[in-house]
Short mmCIF file of C-alpha atoms in Angstrom, two decimals:
data_model
loop_
_atom_site.label_atom_id
_atom_site.label_comp_id
_atom_site.label_asym_id
_atom_site.label_seq_id
_atom_site.Cartn_x
_atom_site.Cartn_y
_atom_site.Cartn_z
CA SER A 9 -45.48 -10.13 -3.02
CA ASN A 10 -43.75 -13.46 -2.82
CA PRO A 11 -41.84 -13.83 0.48
CA ASN A 12 -39.48 -16.49 -0.84
CA ASN A 13 -38.57 -14.52 -3.95
CA HIS A 14 -39.35 -17.59 -6.01
CA THR A 15 -40.57 -16.90 -9.49
CA THR A 16 -43.54 -18.88 -10.67
CA HIS A 17 -44.56 -19.05 -14.31
CA HIS A 18 -47.92 -19.46 -15.85
CA THR A 19 -49.45 -18.87 -19.22
CA PRO A 20 -52.91 -17.33 -19.10
CA HIS A 21 -55.88 -18.75 -20.94
CA THR A 22 -56.65 -16.89 -24.11
CA THR A 23 -59.71 -14.78 -23.48
CA HIS A 24 -61.39 -12.25 -25.71
CA TYR A 25 -62.37 -8.86 -24.39
CA THR A 26 -64.10 -6.00 -26.09
CA TYR A 27 -62.57 -2.63 -25.36
CA CYS A 28 -65.37 -0.46 -24.06
CA THR A 29 -65.32 2.91 -25.75
CA MET A 30 -67.90 4.52 -23.45
CA SER A 31 -66.99 8.05 -22.45
CA ALA A 32 -66.73 6.97 -18.80
CA LEU A 33 -63.71 4.91 -19.81
CA THR A 34 -62.05 7.64 -21.87
CA PRO A 35 -59.09 9.22 -20.08
CA GLU A 36 -59.15 12.90 -19.24
CA PRO A 37 -57.28 15.42 -21.41
CA GLY A 38 -53.53 15.08 -20.93
CA ALA A 39 -53.78 11.84 -18.93
CA VAL A 40 -50.59 10.53 -20.56
CA LEU A 41 -47.43 12.59 -20.88
CA GLY A 42 -44.32 11.62 -22.82
CA MET A 43 -40.91 13.28 -22.51
CA GLY A 44 -38.21 12.39 -25.01
CA ASN A 45 -36.12 13.11 -28.06
CA PRO A 46 -38.24 14.25 -31.04
CA LEU A 47 -36.52 13.10 -34.24
CA LEU A 48 -37.62 13.13 -37.84
CA ASP A 49 -37.11 9.61 -39.22
CA ILE A 50 -35.43 9.49 -42.61
CA SER A 51 -36.37 5.99 -43.71
CA ALA A 52 -35.11 4.00 -46.70
CA VAL A 53 -34.54 0.44 -47.84
CA VAL A 54 -30.76 0.10 -48.18
CA PRO A 55 -28.38 -2.55 -49.54
CA GLN A 56 -25.92 -4.52 -47.38
CA GLU A 57 -22.99 -2.51 -48.80
CA PHE A 58 -24.43 0.66 -47.28
CA LEU A 59 -24.78 -1.03 -43.86
CA ASP A 60 -21.22 -2.36 -44.09
CA LYS A 61 -19.83 1.02 -45.14
CA TYR A 62 -21.13 2.61 -41.93
CA GLY A 63 -20.66 -0.45 -39.68
CA LEU A 64 -24.37 -0.86 -38.93
CA GLN A 65 -26.03 -3.93 -37.45
CA MET A 66 -29.66 -4.84 -37.97
CA ALA A 67 -32.11 -4.66 -35.03
CA ASN A 68 -29.78 -2.17 -33.33
CA GLN A 69 -29.98 1.51 -32.44
CA ILE A 70 -27.01 3.84 -31.91
CA LEU A 71 -26.16 7.52 -31.62
CA ALA A 72 -24.48 8.99 -34.71
CA GLU A 73 -20.72 9.49 -34.52
CA GLU A 74 -18.55 11.57 -36.83
CA LYS A 75 -18.16 8.66 -39.27
CA HIS A 76 -21.94 8.58 -39.74
CA ALA A 77 -22.25 12.28 -40.66
CA PRO A 78 -22.35 11.76 -44.47
CA MET A 79 -24.87 8.91 -44.38
CA PHE A 80 -27.97 11.10 -44.00
CA ALA A 81 -27.28 13.06 -47.20
CA GLU A 82 -26.20 9.85 -48.95
CA MET A 83 -29.54 8.19 -48.13
CA VAL A 84 -31.50 11.16 -49.49
CA ALA A 85 -29.37 11.25 -52.65
CA ASN A 86 -29.35 7.52 -53.44
CA PHE A 87 -32.55 5.93 -52.14
CA PRO A 88 -36.25 6.80 -52.11
CA VAL A 89 -36.65 8.16 -48.56
CA GLU A 90 -39.70 8.77 -46.40
CA TYR A 91 -39.82 11.46 -43.73
CA ILE A 92 -41.83 10.35 -40.69
CA ALA A 93 -42.19 12.10 -37.31
CA GLY A 94 -40.33 9.87 -34.90
CA GLY A 95 -38.32 9.57 -31.74
CA ALA A 96 -39.20 6.58 -29.57
CA THR A 97 -41.24 8.36 -26.90
CA GLN A 98 -43.12 10.52 -29.39
CA ASN A 99 -44.01 7.39 -31.41
CA SER A 100 -45.47 5.72 -28.31
CA ILE A 101 -47.53 8.80 -27.41
CA ARG A 102 -48.90 9.12 -30.97
CA VAL A 103 -49.88 5.43 -30.99
CA CYS A 104 -51.49 5.76 -27.54
CA GLN A 105 -53.68 8.62 -28.76
CA TRP A 106 -54.62 6.65 -31.92
CA MET A 107 -55.60 3.61 -29.86
CA LEU A 108 -57.82 5.74 -27.61
CA GLN A 109 -59.70 7.33 -30.54
CA ALA A 110 -60.81 10.05 -28.14
CA PRO A 111 -62.26 13.29 -29.52
CA HIS A 112 -59.95 15.25 -27.20
CA SER A 113 -56.18 14.94 -26.78
CA CYS A 114 -55.48 12.51 -23.94
CA SER A 115 -51.76 12.60 -24.72
CA GLY A 116 -49.07 15.23 -24.29
CA TYR A 117 -45.42 15.36 -25.25
CA MET A 118 -42.31 17.46 -24.57
CA GLY A 119 -38.90 17.53 -26.22
CA CYS A 120 -36.60 19.91 -28.09
CA ILE A 121 -36.69 20.72 -31.82
CA GLY A 122 -35.05 23.32 -34.07
CA ASN A 123 -36.71 26.28 -35.76
CA ASP A 124 -36.74 24.71 -39.23
CA GLU A 125 -38.69 22.77 -41.83
CA PHE A 126 -38.18 19.43 -40.07
CA GLY A 127 -39.49 20.96 -36.83
CA GLU A 128 -42.57 22.22 -38.70
CA LYS A 129 -43.15 18.70 -40.10
CA MET A 130 -43.06 17.39 -36.54
CA LYS A 131 -45.62 19.95 -35.31
CA ALA A 132 -47.93 19.19 -38.23
CA GLN A 133 -47.75 15.44 -37.54
CA ALA A 134 -48.50 15.91 -33.84
CA ALA A 135 -51.51 18.10 -34.69
CA ALA A 136 -52.77 15.53 -37.20
CA ASP A 137 -52.45 12.83 -34.52
CA ASN A 138 -54.25 14.96 -31.88
CA VAL A 139 -51.23 14.95 -29.56
CA THR A 140 -50.69 18.11 -27.47
CA VAL A 141 -47.03 19.07 -27.81
CA SER A 142 -44.94 21.63 -25.99
CA TYR A 143 -41.65 21.68 -27.84
CA MET A 144 -38.71 23.64 -26.56
CA VAL A 145 -37.33 25.38 -29.68
CA ASP A 146 -33.58 25.73 -30.06
CA GLU A 147 -33.00 28.57 -32.51
CA ALA A 148 -29.36 27.67 -33.13
CA THR A 149 -29.56 23.91 -33.75
CA PRO A 150 -31.40 21.90 -36.42
CA THR A 151 -34.17 19.44 -35.54
CA GLY A 152 -32.83 15.98 -34.77
CA THR A 153 -33.03 13.18 -37.33
CA CYS A 154 -32.86 9.41 -37.24
CA ALA A 155 -31.64 7.36 -40.17
CA VAL A 156 -33.85 4.27 -40.45
CA CYS A 157 -32.01 1.75 -42.61
CA VAL A 158 -34.36 -1.05 -43.65
CA LYS A 159 -33.23 -4.38 -45.10
CA ASP A 160 -35.29 -7.60 -45.29
CA SER A 161 -37.98 -6.03 -43.03
CA GLU A 162 -35.44 -5.50 -40.21
CA ARG A 163 -34.10 -2.07 -39.32
CA SER A 164 -30.98 -0.34 -38.01
CA LEU A 165 -31.32 3.11 -36.43
CA VAL A 166 -28.74 5.89 -36.28
CA ALA A 167 -29.88 8.95 -34.34
CA ASN A 168 -28.40 12.40 -34.88
CA LEU A 169 -29.95 14.12 -31.87
CA ALA A 170 -28.99 17.71 -32.79
CA ALA A 171 -31.63 19.97 -31.13
CA ALA A 172 -33.19 17.01 -29.26
CA ASN A 173 -29.95 16.83 -27.28
CA ASN A 174 -30.47 20.35 -25.92
CA TYR A 175 -33.65 19.91 -23.87
CA LYS A 176 -33.36 21.76 -20.55
CA ILE A 177 -35.16 21.34 -17.24
CA ALA A 178 -35.95 25.09 -17.32
CA HIS A 179 -38.48 24.34 -20.11
CA LEU A 180 -40.16 21.67 -17.97
CA GLU A 181 -40.36 24.09 -15.04
CA LYS A 182 -42.28 26.77 -16.96
CA PRO A 183 -45.76 26.97 -15.38
CA GLU A 184 -47.61 25.99 -18.57
CA ASN A 185 -45.41 22.90 -19.00
CA TRP A 186 -45.40 21.85 -15.35
CA ALA A 187 -49.22 22.07 -15.60
CA MET A 188 -49.00 19.24 -18.18
CA VAL A 189 -47.07 17.16 -15.64
CA GLU A 190 -49.67 17.90 -12.96
CA ALA A 191 -52.54 16.93 -15.29
CA ALA A 192 -50.92 13.63 -16.25
CA LYS A 193 -51.85 10.35 -14.57
CA VAL A 194 -49.16 8.37 -16.42
CA VAL A 195 -45.73 9.66 -17.52
CA TYR A 196 -43.49 7.79 -19.96
CA SER A 197 -39.96 8.27 -21.25
CA ALA A 198 -37.82 6.08 -23.42
CA GLY A 199 -34.39 5.42 -21.94
CA PHE A 200 -32.92 7.51 -24.77
CA PHE A 201 -33.96 10.67 -22.86
CA ILE A 202 -31.43 9.70 -20.15
CA THR A 203 -28.70 10.82 -22.57
CA VAL A 204 -30.25 14.30 -22.71
CA SER A 205 -32.04 15.40 -19.53
CA PRO A 206 -31.83 12.94 -16.62
CA ASP A 207 -32.58 15.82 -14.22
CA SER A 208 -35.94 16.45 -15.94
CA MET A 209 -36.73 12.73 -15.73
CA MET A 210 -35.86 12.57 -12.04
CA LYS A 211 -37.96 15.64 -11.19
CA VAL A 212 -41.02 14.13 -12.90
CA ALA A 213 -40.39 10.62 -11.51
CA GLN A 214 -40.25 12.01 -7.97
CA HIS A 215 -43.45 14.01 -8.60
CA CYS A 216 -45.17 10.80 -9.73
CA CYS A 217 -43.99 8.99 -6.61
CA GLU A 218 -45.22 11.75 -4.29
CA GLU A 219 -48.60 12.03 -6.04
CA ASN A 220 -49.07 8.25 -6.45
CA LYS A 221 -49.04 8.54 -10.25
CA VAL A 222 -47.59 5.98 -12.64
CA TYR A 223 -44.04 6.51 -13.95
CA CYS A 224 -42.92 4.36 -16.90
CA LEU A 225 -39.48 3.92 -18.43
CA ASN A 226 -38.06 1.93 -21.35
CA LEU A 227 -34.53 0.47 -21.42
CA SER A 228 -34.59 1.40 -25.15
CA ALA A 229 -31.15 0.19 -26.27
CA PRO A 230 -28.15 -1.79 -25.01
CA PHE A 231 -25.91 1.31 -25.07
CA ILE A 232 -28.06 2.95 -22.37
CA VAL A 233 -26.88 0.33 -19.86
CA GLU A 234 -23.39 -0.10 -21.33
CA VAL A 235 -22.24 3.55 -21.01
CA PRO A 236 -21.39 4.18 -17.32
CA PRO A 237 -22.96 7.67 -16.87
CA PHE A 238 -26.18 6.53 -18.58
CA LEU A 239 -26.32 3.38 -16.45
CA GLU A 240 -25.79 5.51 -13.34
CA ALA A 241 -28.72 7.77 -14.28
CA LEU A 242 -30.88 4.71 -15.00
CA LYS A 243 -30.06 3.19 -11.60
CA ASN A 244 -30.99 6.49 -9.91
CA LEU A 245 -34.36 6.51 -11.70
CA LEU A 246 -35.26 2.85 -11.16
CA PRO A 247 -36.60 3.20 -7.58
CA TYR A 248 -39.27 5.52 -9.01
CA VAL A 249 -40.18 3.33 -11.99
CA ASP A 250 -43.58 1.61 -11.78
CA TYR A 251 -43.48 0.04 -15.26
CA LEU A 252 -40.19 -0.91 -16.92
CA PHE A 253 -40.24 -1.89 -20.60
CA GLY A 254 -37.61 -3.45 -22.85
CA ASN A 255 -36.96 -6.18 -25.38
CA GLU A 256 -34.98 -9.39 -24.94
CA THR A 257 -31.68 -7.89 -26.19
CA GLU A 258 -31.95 -4.93 -23.81
CA ALA A 259 -32.96 -7.27 -20.96
CA MET A 260 -29.77 -9.31 -21.39
CA ALA A 261 -27.62 -6.16 -21.62
CA PHE A 262 -29.30 -4.86 -18.44
CA SER A 263 -28.65 -8.17 -16.65
CA LYS A 264 -24.96 -8.01 -17.57
CA ALA A 265 -24.69 -4.35 -16.53
CA MET A 266 -26.26 -5.17 -13.15
CA GLY A 267 -23.73 -7.96 -12.63
CA TRP A 268 -26.41 -10.64 -12.63
CA ASP A 269 -25.56 -14.10 -13.87
CA CYS A 270 -28.89 -14.45 -15.70
CA LYS A 271 -29.18 -15.98 -19.13
CA ASP A 272 -32.96 -16.28 -18.99
CA VAL A 273 -35.09 -13.26 -19.96
CA SER A 274 -37.93 -14.16 -17.57
CA GLU A 275 -35.45 -14.41 -14.69
CA VAL A 276 -34.08 -10.95 -15.57
CA ALA A 277 -37.67 -9.61 -15.58
CA ALA A 278 -38.32 -11.11 -12.13
CA LYS A 279 -35.08 -9.68 -10.69
CA ALA A 280 -35.76 -6.23 -12.19
CA ALA A 281 -39.27 -6.24 -10.71
CA ARG A 282 -37.78 -6.92 -7.24
CA LEU A 283 -35.25 -4.06 -7.28
CA PRO A 284 -35.83 -1.47 -4.50
CA LYS A 285 -38.79 0.84 -5.05
CA GLN A 286 -39.76 4.18 -3.47
CA ASN A 287 -43.54 3.92 -3.77
CA GLY A 288 -44.25 0.75 -1.82
CA GLY A 289 -47.96 1.07 -2.51
CA ARG A 290 -47.49 -0.20 -6.05
CA GLN A 291 -45.31 -3.15 -7.03
CA ARG A 292 -43.06 -2.65 -10.04
CA THR A 293 -44.19 -4.32 -13.26
CA VAL A 294 -41.55 -5.34 -15.81
CA VAL A 295 -42.64 -5.96 -19.41
CA PHE A 296 -40.18 -7.54 -21.85
CA THR A 297 -41.17 -8.10 -25.47
CA GLN A 298 -39.41 -10.73 -27.60
CA GLY A 299 -40.50 -9.98 -31.16
CA GLY A 300 -42.86 -12.75 -32.22
CA GLU A 301 -42.11 -14.80 -29.08
CA ASP A 302 -44.10 -14.49 -25.84
CA THR A 303 -44.30 -11.14 -24.07
CA LEU A 304 -43.09 -11.57 -20.47
CA VAL A 305 -44.67 -9.68 -17.58
CA ALA A 306 -43.13 -9.82 -14.09
CA ARG A 307 -45.07 -8.49 -11.13
CA ASP A 308 -45.76 -9.65 -7.55
CA GLY A 309 -43.16 -12.43 -7.82
CA VAL A 310 -44.86 -14.03 -10.81
CA VAL A 311 -43.72 -14.00 -14.44
CA THR A 312 -46.55 -14.49 -16.92
CA ASN A 313 -46.03 -15.40 -20.58
CA TYR A 314 -48.45 -13.79 -23.03
CA PRO A 315 -48.40 -15.37 -26.50
CA VAL A 316 -48.07 -12.85 -29.35
CA PRO A 317 -50.63 -13.26 -32.16
CA ALA A 318 -48.77 -14.33 -35.29
CA VAL A 319 -48.31 -11.90 -38.18
CA LYS A 320 -47.65 -13.48 -41.59
CA LYS A 321 -44.08 -12.87 -42.74
CA GLU A 322 -45.25 -11.48 -46.07
CA GLU A 323 -47.35 -8.88 -44.23
CA ILE A 324 -44.33 -7.43 -42.38
CA VAL A 325 -43.03 -4.27 -44.11
CA ASP A 326 -40.52 -3.21 -41.45
CA THR A 327 -40.11 -3.57 -37.69
CA ASN A 328 -39.26 0.11 -37.13
CA GLY A 329 -41.50 1.42 -34.35
CA ALA A 330 -42.80 -2.00 -33.25
CA GLY A 331 -41.50 -1.65 -29.69
CA ASP A 332 -42.69 1.97 -29.50
CA ALA A 333 -46.13 0.92 -30.75
CA PHE A 334 -46.32 -1.87 -28.17
CA VAL A 335 -45.77 0.69 -25.41
CA GLY A 336 -48.33 3.06 -26.98
CA GLY A 337 -50.98 0.35 -27.04
CA PHE A 338 -50.10 -0.69 -23.49
CA LEU A 339 -50.32 2.91 -22.20
CA SER A 340 -53.71 3.36 -23.90
CA GLN A 341 -55.14 0.82 -21.44
CA LEU A 342 -52.95 1.74 -18.45
CA CYS A 343 -54.27 5.33 -18.46
CA ARG A 344 -57.98 4.41 -18.32
CA PRO A 345 -59.94 5.86 -15.38
CA VAL A 346 -61.30 2.36 -14.67
CA ALA A 347 -58.40 -0.03 -14.03
CA LYS A 348 -57.78 -2.53 -16.83
CA HIS A 349 -56.28 -5.97 -16.36
CA ILE A 350 -52.60 -6.35 -17.33
CA SER A 351 -53.68 -8.84 -20.02
CA ASP A 352 -55.71 -6.05 -21.67
CA MET A 353 -52.64 -3.82 -21.67
CA VAL A 354 -50.44 -6.50 -23.24
CA ARG A 355 -53.08 -7.40 -25.81
CA ALA A 356 -53.46 -3.74 -26.81
CA GLY A 357 -49.66 -3.44 -27.03
CA ASN A 358 -49.30 -6.46 -29.28
CA TYR A 359 -52.21 -5.33 -31.44
CA ALA A 360 -50.66 -1.85 -31.93
CA ALA A 361 -47.27 -3.40 -32.76
CA SER A 362 -48.90 -5.74 -35.29
CA CYS A 363 -50.42 -2.70 -37.05
CA ILE A 364 -47.16 -0.76 -37.17
CA ILE A 365 -45.01 -3.56 -38.63
CA LYS A 366 -47.39 -3.80 -41.61
CA VAL A 367 -46.51 -0.26 -42.73
CA SER A 368 -43.28 1.66 -43.26
CA GLY A 369 -42.26 3.49 -40.08
CA CYS A 370 -44.51 4.43 -37.19
CA LYS A 371 -47.69 5.37 -39.07
CA MET A 372 -51.23 4.68 -37.93
CA GLU A 373 -53.72 3.94 -40.68
CA GLY A 374 -57.50 3.77 -40.28
CA GLU A 375 -59.05 3.10 -36.91
CA PRO A 376 -57.95 0.42 -34.45
CA ILE A 377 -60.29 -2.57 -34.19
CA SER A 378 -62.23 -3.29 -31.03
CA LEU A 379 -60.27 -6.21 -29.60
#
């Protein structure tokens, strides 16, 4: 690490690697575990009037309040909607499994759903994607949904957590579920799960620290750092976080919440990487995406800019799931038995994101190319 805490910048040369698909490089079953809020995305292209009516901003994600209650039914009644298995963490895990193209399930996932049709859709999607799920089922509460309002290829998300909000640590502690934690080499949660089960996150993060496994967390949305109890839970988790993800908006919100006078995203990344860490054997890596602008990676006192391959504007259908897909691609290289270079992880992340923005929602089509 850098003793003077100076941050140096460099842009790597563009190199081309071929992902080796030999079995020796395929992760073991259950190598990656995600824990989060499973939501069924209800996606539709909507007019500006609809966004204004419910006070929605593009490129933002919020939790549904009482005023948003009618919007879900209104979308179904007035616009052609698509139902897509979603929830940020679940999206990343599905993309990770797709990128690996392994015959067995390398990826597991936990969260809470209801005993209903939407929950069945979620199970079917996970099975189709070869993701091993252990859902806690809440008999009394419907499966959570997320309204995905698309306009001009941008999206605004409104999550009605419902059953997803009721995940309990007791489910995690069941022997068959804790066995999934023990099998995992890499564990990932979106920051959204902080609003539901911070105790589950902390238990798994501490396990990862003790067993020298990799714990990954996403900032996920500005509100996670703007609401005091959520920020508190995030700060408690951070010492255990090996990889911290976010986008430029979340990075600036995080900087403000931490009381830093940083206006530069790469400076925020460097400061976040230097925050205290429990497992001293592994430096924290901070990865901030910036849409089509460079992806920033801070580790060991250095911030590296990775250019993002351009996607033609006319090819972009909607940006819903782009950040989740980036993490999924990244994790697909991070979990390999043979260590990959960080540039491979970023390249895989940007490739996965470029696939997802060309379709509606977080859907994987065909097979990923060998990069």
